[in-house]
Short mmCIF file of C-alpha atoms in Angstrom, two decimals:
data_model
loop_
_atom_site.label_atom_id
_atom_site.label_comp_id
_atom_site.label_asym_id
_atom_site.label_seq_id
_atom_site.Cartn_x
_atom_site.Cartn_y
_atom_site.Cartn_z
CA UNK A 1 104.62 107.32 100.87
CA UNK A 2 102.50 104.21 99.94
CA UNK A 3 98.75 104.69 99.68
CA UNK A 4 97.01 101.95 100.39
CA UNK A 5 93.57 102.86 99.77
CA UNK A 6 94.62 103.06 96.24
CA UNK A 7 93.36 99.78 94.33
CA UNK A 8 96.85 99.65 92.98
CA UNK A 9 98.45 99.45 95.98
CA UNK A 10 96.05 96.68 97.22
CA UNK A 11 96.92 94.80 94.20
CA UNK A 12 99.95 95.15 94.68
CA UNK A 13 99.73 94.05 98.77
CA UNK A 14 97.47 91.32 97.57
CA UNK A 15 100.44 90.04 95.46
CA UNK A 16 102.68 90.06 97.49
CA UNK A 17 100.75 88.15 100.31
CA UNK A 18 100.13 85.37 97.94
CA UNK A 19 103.60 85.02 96.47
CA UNK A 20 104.50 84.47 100.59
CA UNK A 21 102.03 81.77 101.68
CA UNK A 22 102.84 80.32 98.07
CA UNK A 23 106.50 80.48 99.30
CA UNK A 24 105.98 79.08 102.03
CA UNK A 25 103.82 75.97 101.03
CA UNK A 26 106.60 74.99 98.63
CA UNK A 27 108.56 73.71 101.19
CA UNK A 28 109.56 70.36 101.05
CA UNK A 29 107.26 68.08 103.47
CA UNK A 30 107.22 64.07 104.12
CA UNK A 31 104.93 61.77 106.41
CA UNK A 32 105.00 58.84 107.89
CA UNK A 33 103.30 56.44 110.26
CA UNK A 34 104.50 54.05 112.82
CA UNK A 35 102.52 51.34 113.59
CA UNK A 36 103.65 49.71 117.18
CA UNK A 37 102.69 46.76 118.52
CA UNK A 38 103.06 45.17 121.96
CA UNK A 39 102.19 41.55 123.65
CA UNK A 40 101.04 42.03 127.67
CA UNK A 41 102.13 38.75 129.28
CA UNK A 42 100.29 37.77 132.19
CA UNK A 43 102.56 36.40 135.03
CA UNK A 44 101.69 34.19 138.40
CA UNK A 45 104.42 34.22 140.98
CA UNK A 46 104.44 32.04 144.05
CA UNK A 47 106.34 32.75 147.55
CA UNK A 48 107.01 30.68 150.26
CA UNK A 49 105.37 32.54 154.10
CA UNK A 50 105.57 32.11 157.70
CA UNK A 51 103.10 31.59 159.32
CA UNK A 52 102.21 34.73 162.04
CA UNK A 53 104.25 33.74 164.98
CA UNK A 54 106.62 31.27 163.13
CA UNK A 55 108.54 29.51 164.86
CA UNK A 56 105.79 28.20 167.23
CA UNK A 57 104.23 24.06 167.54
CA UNK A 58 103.08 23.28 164.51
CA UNK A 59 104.87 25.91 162.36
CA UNK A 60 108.56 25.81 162.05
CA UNK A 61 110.23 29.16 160.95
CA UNK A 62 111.39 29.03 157.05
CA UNK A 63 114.83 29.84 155.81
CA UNK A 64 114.69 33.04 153.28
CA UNK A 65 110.58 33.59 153.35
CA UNK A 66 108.89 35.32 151.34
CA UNK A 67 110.61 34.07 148.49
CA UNK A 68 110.26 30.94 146.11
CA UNK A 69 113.58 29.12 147.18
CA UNK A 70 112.76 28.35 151.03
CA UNK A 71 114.01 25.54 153.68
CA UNK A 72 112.12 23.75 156.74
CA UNK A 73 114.46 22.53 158.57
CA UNK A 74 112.20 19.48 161.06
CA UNK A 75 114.61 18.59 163.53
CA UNK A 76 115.73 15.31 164.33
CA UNK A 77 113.03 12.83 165.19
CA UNK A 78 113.59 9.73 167.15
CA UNK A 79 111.00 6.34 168.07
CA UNK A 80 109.20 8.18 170.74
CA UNK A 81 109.85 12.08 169.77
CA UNK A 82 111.55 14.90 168.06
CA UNK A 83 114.36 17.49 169.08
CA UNK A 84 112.23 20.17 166.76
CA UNK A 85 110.68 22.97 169.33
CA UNK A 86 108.03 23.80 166.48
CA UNK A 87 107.40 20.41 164.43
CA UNK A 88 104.31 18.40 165.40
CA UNK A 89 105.60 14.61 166.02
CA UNK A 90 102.47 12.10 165.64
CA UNK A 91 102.59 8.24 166.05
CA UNK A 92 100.83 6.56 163.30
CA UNK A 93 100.25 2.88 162.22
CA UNK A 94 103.90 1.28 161.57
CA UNK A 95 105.59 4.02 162.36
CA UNK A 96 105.79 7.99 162.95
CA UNK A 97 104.92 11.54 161.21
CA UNK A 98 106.64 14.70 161.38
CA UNK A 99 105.10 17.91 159.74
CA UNK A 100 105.21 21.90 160.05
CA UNK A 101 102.65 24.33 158.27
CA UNK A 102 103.39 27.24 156.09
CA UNK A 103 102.01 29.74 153.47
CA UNK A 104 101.71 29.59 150.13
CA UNK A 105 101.25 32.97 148.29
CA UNK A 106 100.36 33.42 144.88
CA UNK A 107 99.81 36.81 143.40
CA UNK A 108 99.17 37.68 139.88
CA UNK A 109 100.24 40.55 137.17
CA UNK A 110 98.10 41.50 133.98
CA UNK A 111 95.31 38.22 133.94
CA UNK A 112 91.94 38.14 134.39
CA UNK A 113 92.51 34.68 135.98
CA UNK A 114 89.46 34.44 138.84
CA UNK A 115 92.22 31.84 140.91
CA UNK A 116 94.46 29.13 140.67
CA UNK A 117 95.19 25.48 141.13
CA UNK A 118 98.22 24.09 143.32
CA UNK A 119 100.24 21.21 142.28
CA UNK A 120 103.18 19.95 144.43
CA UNK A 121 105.82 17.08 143.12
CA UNK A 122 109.07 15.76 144.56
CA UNK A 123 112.40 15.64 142.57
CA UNK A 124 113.77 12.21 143.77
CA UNK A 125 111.92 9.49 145.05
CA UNK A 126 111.91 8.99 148.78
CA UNK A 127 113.51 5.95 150.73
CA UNK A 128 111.34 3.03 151.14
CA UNK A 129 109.19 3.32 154.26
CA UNK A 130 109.04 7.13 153.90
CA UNK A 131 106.12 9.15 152.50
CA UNK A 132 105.75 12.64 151.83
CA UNK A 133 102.88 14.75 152.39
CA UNK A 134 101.14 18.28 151.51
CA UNK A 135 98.14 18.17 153.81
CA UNK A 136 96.40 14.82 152.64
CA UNK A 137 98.08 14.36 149.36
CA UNK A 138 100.76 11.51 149.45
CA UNK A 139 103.43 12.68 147.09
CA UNK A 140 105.83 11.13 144.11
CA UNK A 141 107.94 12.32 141.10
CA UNK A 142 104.73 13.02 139.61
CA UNK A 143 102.96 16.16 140.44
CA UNK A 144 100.50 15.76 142.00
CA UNK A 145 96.61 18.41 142.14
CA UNK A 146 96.62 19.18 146.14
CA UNK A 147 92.92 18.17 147.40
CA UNK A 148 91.49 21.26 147.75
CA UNK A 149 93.80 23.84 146.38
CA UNK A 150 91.95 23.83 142.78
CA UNK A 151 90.24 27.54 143.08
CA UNK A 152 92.92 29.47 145.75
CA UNK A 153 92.68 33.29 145.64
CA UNK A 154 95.16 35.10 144.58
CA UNK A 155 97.02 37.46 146.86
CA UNK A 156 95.87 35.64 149.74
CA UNK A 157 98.38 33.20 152.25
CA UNK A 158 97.00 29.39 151.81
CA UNK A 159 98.59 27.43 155.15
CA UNK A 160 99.68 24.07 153.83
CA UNK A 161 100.70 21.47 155.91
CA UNK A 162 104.04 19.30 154.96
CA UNK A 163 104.14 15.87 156.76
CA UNK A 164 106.63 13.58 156.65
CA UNK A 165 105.90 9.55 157.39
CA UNK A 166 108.53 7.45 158.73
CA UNK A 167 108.52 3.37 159.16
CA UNK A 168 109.88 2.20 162.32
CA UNK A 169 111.89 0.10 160.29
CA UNK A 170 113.70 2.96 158.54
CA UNK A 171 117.36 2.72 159.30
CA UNK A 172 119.28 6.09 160.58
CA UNK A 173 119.93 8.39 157.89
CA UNK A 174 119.22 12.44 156.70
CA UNK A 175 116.33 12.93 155.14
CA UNK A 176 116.10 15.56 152.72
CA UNK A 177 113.56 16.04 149.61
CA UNK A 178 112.97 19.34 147.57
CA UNK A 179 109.73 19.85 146.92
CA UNK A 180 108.10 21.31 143.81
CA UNK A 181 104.98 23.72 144.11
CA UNK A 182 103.34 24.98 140.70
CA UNK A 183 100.72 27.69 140.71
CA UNK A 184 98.12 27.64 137.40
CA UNK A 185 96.00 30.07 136.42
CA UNK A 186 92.31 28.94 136.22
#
C-alpha cells in the first residue's frame, strides 16, 4: 500500500499529474473565424382597397382587393347617365365624367422612411376627347406627382378618386386604360 504522505510518493503523484494535463494539451487544435455579412433591403409595397361599404355611390367594388393587380369596372355611361349602381356620373363643359373612389395602401418593411410620395401614369394614351383623372391630376404616359399625395403615411388607406372625362363627341366604343401607381419612399 501507497503512502502518500511520503514526499516520494507526492513526487511521484505530482509527476504523474503533469505528464496528464501535458498529455492532454498536446492535442492537436485549429481556429478559425467567420466573418458574415448581410445587406437589409428596405421594401414599400402598395395594395389596391375598398372602400368600407364598397360597392355603394361613389365607390364601385374592386376586382381582387387588397392586392396590387385590381379592376374598376364603371359601367356603361350614356349622354344623360350611367348603368353603374356605384359610379358618380357628372355633366361637365363639352361633355361628361365618370369616377369611383378607392384606397391606396402603402406599408413599409425595414426603412426609416417618415412617408411617401404617389405617382400615377397611364400605359397607352387615351382616345381623343377622353381624359383621365386621379382626383385633380389629368393624366398621360408620363407619370405624373398626384397633388397632394407627396407626404402619405404609411400603413394608412389614402381614398383616391379615378375620374374619367368623356366628349360628347366621342364615338361608341370600350374604354379601357391600366393605370400605373408608384409609391416612393421620402
Amino acid at each position: 500500500m501507497f503512502n502518500f504522505s511520503s514526499p516520494s510518493c507526492r513526487q511521484i503523484f505530482v509527476c504523474i499529474a503533469a505528464l496528464a494535463l501535458s498529455a492532454s494539451s498536446c492535442r492537436a487544435q485549429a481556429t478559425a473565424n467567420l466573418n458574415v455579412t448581410m445587406n437589409v433591403q428596405s421594401t414599400i409595397s402598395l395594395t389596391f382597397q375598398n372602400l368600407t361599404g364598397a360597392p355603394k355611390p361613389g365607390a364601385c367594388a374592386l376586382t381582387n382587393a387588397g392586392t396590387n393587380n385590381v379592376g374598376l369596372d364603371l359601367g356603361t355611361a350614356f349622354f344623360i347617365f350611367t348603368t353603374s349602381p356605384c359610379a358618380t356620373f357628372t355633366f361637365i363643359p363639352g361633355g361628361f365624367q365618370e369616377s369611383s373612389q378607392f384606397a391606396v395602401q402603402v406599408n413599409k418593411t425595414n426603412s426609416s422612411s417618415a412617408n411617401y410620395r404617389l405617382q400615377a401614369s397611364l400605359s397607352t394614351p387615351p382616345p381623343a376627347n377622353v381624359k383621365w383623372l386621379i382626383n385633380s391630376d389629368v393624366l398621360g404616359t408620363t407619370p405624373v406627382a398626384l397633388t397632394g399625395q407627396a407626404a402619405n403615411a404609411y400603413g394608412a388607406q389614402v381614398t383616391q378618386t379615378l375620374a374619367v372625362q368623356v366628349g360628347f363627341f366621342v364615338p361608341a366604343q370600350t374604354l379601357q386604360e391600366t393605370i400605373t401607381f408608384v409609391a416612393t419612399a421620402n
